[in-house]
Each structure stands twice: as structure tokens, then as C-alpha cells.
Short mmCIF file of C-alpha atoms in Angstrom, two decimals:
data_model
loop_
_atom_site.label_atom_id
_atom_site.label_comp_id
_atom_site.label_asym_id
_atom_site.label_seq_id
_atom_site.Cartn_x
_atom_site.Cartn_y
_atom_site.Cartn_z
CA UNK A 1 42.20 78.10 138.85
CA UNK A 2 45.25 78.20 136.41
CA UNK A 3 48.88 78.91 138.89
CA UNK A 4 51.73 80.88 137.93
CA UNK A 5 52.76 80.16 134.39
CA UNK A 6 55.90 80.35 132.44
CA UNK A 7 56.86 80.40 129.27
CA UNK A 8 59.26 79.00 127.42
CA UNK A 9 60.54 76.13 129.56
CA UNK A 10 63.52 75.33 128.03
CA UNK A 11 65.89 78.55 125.97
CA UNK A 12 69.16 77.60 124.10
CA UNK A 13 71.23 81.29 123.49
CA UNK A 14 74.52 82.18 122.60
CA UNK A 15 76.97 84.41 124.23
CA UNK A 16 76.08 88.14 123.64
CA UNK A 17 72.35 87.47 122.56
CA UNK A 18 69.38 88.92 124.22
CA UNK A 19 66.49 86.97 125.81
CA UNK A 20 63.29 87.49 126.60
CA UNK A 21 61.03 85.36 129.56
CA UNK A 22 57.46 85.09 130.12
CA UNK A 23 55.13 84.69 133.06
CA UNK A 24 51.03 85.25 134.02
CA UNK A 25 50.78 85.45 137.55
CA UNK A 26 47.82 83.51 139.56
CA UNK A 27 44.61 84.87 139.03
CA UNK A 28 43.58 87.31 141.52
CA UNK A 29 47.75 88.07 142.00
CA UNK A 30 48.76 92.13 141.20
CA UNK A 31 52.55 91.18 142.08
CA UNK A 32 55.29 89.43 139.93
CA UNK A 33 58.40 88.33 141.42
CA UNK A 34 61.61 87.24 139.46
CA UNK A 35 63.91 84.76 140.47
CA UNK A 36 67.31 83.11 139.32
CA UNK A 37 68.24 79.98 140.28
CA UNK A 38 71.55 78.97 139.51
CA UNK A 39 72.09 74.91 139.82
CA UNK A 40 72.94 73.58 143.04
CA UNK A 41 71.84 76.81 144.14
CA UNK A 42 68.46 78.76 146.24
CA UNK A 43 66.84 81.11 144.26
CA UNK A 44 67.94 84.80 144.11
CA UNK A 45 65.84 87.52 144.00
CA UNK A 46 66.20 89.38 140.79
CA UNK A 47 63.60 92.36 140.92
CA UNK A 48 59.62 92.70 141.63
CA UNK A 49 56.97 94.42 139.57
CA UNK A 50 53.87 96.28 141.32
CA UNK A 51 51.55 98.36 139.43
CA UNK A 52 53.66 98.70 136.05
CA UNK A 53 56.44 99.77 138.33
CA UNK A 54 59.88 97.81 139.33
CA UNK A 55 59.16 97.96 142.75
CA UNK A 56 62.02 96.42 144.17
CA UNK A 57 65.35 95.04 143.15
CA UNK A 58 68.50 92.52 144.05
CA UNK A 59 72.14 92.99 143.47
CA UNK A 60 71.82 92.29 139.52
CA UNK A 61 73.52 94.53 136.76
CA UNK A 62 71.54 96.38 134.29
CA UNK A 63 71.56 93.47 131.80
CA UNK A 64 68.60 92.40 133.41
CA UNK A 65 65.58 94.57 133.38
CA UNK A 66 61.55 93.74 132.69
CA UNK A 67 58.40 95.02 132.28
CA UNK A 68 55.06 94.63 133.40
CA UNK A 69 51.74 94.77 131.29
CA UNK A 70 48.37 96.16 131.93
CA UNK A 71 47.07 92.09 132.77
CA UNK A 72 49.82 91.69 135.71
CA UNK A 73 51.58 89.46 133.45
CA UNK A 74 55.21 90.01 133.46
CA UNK A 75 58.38 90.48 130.85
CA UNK A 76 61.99 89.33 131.75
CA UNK A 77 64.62 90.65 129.48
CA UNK A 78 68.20 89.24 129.89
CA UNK A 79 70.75 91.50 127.49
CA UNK A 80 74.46 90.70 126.24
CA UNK A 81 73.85 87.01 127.71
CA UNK A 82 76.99 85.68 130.03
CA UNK A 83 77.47 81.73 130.01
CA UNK A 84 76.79 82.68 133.90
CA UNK A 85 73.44 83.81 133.08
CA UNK A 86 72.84 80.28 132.76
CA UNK A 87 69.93 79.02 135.61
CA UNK A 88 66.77 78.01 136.07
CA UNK A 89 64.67 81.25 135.82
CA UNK A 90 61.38 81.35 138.27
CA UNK A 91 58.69 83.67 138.45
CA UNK A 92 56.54 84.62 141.59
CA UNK A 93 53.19 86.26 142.04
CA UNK A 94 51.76 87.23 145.05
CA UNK A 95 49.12 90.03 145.77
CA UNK A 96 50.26 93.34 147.38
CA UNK A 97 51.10 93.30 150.82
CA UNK A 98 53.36 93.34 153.65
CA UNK A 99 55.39 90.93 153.12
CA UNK A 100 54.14 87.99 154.47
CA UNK A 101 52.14 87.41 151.79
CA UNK A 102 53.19 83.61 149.74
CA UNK A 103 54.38 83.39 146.91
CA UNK A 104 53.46 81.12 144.63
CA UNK A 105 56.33 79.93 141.80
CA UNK A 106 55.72 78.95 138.26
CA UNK A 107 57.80 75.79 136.91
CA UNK A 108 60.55 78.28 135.55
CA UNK A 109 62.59 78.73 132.54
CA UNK A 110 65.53 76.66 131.87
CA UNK A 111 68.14 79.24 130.14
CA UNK A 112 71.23 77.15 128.91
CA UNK A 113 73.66 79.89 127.13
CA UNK A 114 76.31 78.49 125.06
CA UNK B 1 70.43 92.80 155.78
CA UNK B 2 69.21 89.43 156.11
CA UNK B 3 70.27 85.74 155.04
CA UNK B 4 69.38 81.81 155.68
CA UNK B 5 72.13 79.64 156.16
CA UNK B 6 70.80 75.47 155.95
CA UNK B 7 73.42 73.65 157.62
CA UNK B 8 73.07 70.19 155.91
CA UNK B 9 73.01 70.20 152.16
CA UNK B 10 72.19 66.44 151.82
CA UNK B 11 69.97 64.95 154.20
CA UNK B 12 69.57 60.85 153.39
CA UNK B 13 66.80 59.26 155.75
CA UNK B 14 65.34 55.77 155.91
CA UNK B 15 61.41 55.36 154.98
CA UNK B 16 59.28 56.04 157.98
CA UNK B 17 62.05 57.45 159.90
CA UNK B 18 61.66 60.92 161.31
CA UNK B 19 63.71 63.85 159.74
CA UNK B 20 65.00 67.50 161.02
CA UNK B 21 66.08 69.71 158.46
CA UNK B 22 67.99 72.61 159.68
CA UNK B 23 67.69 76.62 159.11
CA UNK B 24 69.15 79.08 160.85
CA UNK B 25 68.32 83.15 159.97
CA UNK B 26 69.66 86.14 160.98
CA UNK B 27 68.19 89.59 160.84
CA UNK B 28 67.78 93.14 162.46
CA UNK B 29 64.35 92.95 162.23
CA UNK B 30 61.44 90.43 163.24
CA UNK B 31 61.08 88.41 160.40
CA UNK B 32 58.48 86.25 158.26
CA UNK B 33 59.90 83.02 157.92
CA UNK B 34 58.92 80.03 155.02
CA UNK B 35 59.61 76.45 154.01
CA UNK B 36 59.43 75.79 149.84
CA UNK B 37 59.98 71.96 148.29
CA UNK B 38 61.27 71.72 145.02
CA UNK B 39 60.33 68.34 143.16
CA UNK B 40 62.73 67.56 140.16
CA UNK B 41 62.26 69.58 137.47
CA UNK B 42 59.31 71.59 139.31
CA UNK B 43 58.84 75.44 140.51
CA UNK B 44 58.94 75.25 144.44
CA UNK B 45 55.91 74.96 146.41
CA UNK B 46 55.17 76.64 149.87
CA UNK B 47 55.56 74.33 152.85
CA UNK B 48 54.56 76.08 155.82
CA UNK B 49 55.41 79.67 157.11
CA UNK B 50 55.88 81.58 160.55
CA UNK B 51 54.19 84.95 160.46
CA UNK B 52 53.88 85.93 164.34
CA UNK B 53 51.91 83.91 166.82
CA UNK B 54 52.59 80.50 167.96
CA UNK B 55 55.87 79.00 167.34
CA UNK B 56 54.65 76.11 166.06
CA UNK B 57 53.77 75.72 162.31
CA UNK B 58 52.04 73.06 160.81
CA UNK B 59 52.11 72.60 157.00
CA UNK B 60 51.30 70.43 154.38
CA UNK B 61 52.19 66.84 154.15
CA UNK B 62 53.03 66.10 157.08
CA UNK B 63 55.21 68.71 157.79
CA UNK B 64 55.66 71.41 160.85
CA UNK B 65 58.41 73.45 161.54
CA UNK B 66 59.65 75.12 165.51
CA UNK B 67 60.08 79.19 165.24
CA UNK B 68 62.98 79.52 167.67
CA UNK B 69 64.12 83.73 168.12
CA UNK B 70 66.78 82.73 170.73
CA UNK B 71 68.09 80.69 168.70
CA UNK B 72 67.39 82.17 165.30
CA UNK B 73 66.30 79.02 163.97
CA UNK B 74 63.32 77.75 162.00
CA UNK B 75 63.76 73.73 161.87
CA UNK B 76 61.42 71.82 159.62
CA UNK B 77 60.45 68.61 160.64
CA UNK B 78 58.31 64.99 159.99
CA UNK B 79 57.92 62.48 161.79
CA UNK B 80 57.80 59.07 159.54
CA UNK B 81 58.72 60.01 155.85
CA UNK B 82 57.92 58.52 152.85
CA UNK B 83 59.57 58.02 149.10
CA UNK B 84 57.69 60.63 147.97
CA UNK B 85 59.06 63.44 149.98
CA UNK B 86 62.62 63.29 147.91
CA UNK B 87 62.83 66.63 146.96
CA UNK B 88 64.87 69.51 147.56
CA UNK B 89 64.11 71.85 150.68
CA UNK B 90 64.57 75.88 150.92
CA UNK B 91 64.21 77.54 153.70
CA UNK B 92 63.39 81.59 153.26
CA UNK B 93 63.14 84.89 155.19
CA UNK B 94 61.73 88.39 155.07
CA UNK B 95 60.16 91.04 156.80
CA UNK B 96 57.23 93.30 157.56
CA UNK B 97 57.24 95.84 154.10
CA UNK B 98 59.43 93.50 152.34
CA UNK B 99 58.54 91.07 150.05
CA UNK B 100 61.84 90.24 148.83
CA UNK B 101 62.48 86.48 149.66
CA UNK B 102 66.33 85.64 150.63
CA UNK B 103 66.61 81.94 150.28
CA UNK B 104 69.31 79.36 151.63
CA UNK B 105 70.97 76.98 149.31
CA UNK B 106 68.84 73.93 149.82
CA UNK B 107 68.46 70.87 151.27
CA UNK B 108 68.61 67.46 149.45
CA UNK B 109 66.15 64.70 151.12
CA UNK B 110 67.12 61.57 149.96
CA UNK B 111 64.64 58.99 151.30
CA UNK B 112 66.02 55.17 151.56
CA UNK B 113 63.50 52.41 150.71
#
């Protein structure tokens, strides 16, 4: 039973360029969860993805948005990149619930912008 | 609103000594409470979590953690740990119809040989 995967693992960008993040969610998982993990830092909640639909969101500007496909599998698109956007990005799947449901992480993407 | 504060930020513990690591919550609601380890270079893995019921939570590896609503706390403990639990901790809340998880900065377990 494959886990949450990510993909790349490691992204080198420039200032101002646009990036684009990867994840499949654990089989049987309808929920994606995306995280940003700055060093030295906990994870913050970027935004969730239910049904095709941005279900929920953090305090994070515009720049970020995603997408989710048909297969649960998820899209995170970073635009006009900030050396700040620099961070260990982490995806989440889970399956629908209330809220106690886990969440299970992928290894992440390690975004260095320059 | 909701947010985790973890008092210690580097914890360094001899081998086979027992360990606390410390979370403290606060929220308007009841809240769902959870324990992640992150391994170098690794995603973080669920420890243990406190839905409702007893108090007591007992995880994986060794691990267990004390729900405490007086106190608003949610301390993770082991009794006798070993090289291989240097990682970093994160202790996490939410609640009922939100699955947003609001994380504290971390822990650093440092085990001494």
C-alpha cells in the first residue's frame, strides 16, 4: 500500500518564477492537505482540497493556489516566488471527515529560491 | 482561534532515561489533539492522538501522552528512550468539522549515548 507521495523532492527557482508541486494521496484517501514548513519551524497549513474544491484555507496570499484532479491527486502552484517562499513543502491526505481523522504526510518538497 | 505552544525547543536526554515533552493548547472549542515525529529529512509521522475518551493515549514506540483540559495540556511521554528516537517532535490541534491542523514549532530530542 503505496503512502502519500511527492514529487519533486528537491526545486532550485529564482526570484519571480512560478512553481509547480506534486502529490498522490494514500490510496483509499479523497482529501489533500498542503503544508509549508519553513526551517526551524512546525508546519503551516496552506489550504485543503475536497472533491475538486479548495475546501479550506490558511492566512496565505493569492500567490499560492492549487488544484485537484479527478484521481485525488493534488497540484500546488507557487507564483512570483519570494526568497521567503523558501521551506520544506508537505502534503497531507486524509479521507473526509470530522476532523479527527490522521493525516498522513508525504516526505515533502524541498523549495530553495534563490 | 486555536494554537500549540511547546515550551522546550531542545530536549537532550540520556539513553534509557525517561523523557516529558511539553504541549500546551488553547481553544474555544473541545479539541482533537496529535503527536507527529519528524526523522531528518522525512515527512512527519503520527504518534498518538486524543479524540475524546480516556485521557490516556498510548502510541507507537513506546510512546503515550496525558490529555489534561484543566490544564490545557497534552504532554508526550516515554519511559526509557533509545538513540533512535532523535527526531523532531510536533505537537497539533483541531476540532470537530475542522481538519485544519495548527502545529507548534517543534521539539528537538537529542538522545545521549
Amino acid at each position: 500500500d503505496a503512502g502519500v507521495t511527492q514529487s519533486p523532492t528537491h526545486l532550485i527557482k529564482t526570484r519571480g518564477q512560478q512553481v509547480t508541486l506534486r502529490c498522490s494521496p494514500k490510496s483509499g484517501h479523497d482529501t489533500v492537505s498542503w503544508y509549508q514548513q519553513a526551517l526551524g519551524q512546525g508546519p503551516q497549513f496552506i489550504f485543503q482540497y475536497y472533491e475538486e474544491e479548495e475546501r479550506q484555507r490558511g492566512n496565505f496570499p493569492d500567490r499560492f493556489s492549487g488544484h485537484q484532479f479527478p484521481n485525488y491527486s493534488s497540484e500546488l502552484n507557487v507564483n512570483a516566488l519570494l526568497l521567503g517562499d523558501s521551506a520544506l513543502y508537505l502534503c497531507a491526505s486524509s479521507s473526509k471527515g470530522t476532523g479527527g481523522d490522521t493525516q498522513y504526510f508525504g516526505p515533502g518538497t524541498r523549495l530553495t529560491v534563490l | 482561534a486555536q494554537s500549540v505552544t511547546q515550551l522546550d525547543s531542545q530536549v537532550p536526554v540520556f539513553e534509557e532515561a525517561p523523557v516529558e515533552l511539553r504541549c500546551n493548547y488553547s481553544s474555544s472549542v473541545s479539541v482533537y489533539l496529535f503527536w507527529y515525529v519528524q526523522y531528518p529529512n522525512q515527512g512527519l509521522q503520527l504518534l498518538l492522538k486524543y479524540l475524546s475518551g480516556s485521557t490516556l493515549v498510548k502510541g507507537i514506540n513506546g510512546f503515550e501522552a496525558e490529555f489534561n483540559k484543566s490544564q490545557t495540556s497534552f504532554h508526550l511521554r516515554k519511559p526509557s528512550v533509545h538513540i533512535s528516537d532523535t527526531a523532531e517532535y510536533f505537537c497539533a490541534v483541531t476540532h470537530f468539522g475542522n481538519e485544519k491542523l495548527t502545529f507548534g514549532t517543534g521539539t528537538r530530542l537529542t538522545i545521549i549515548p
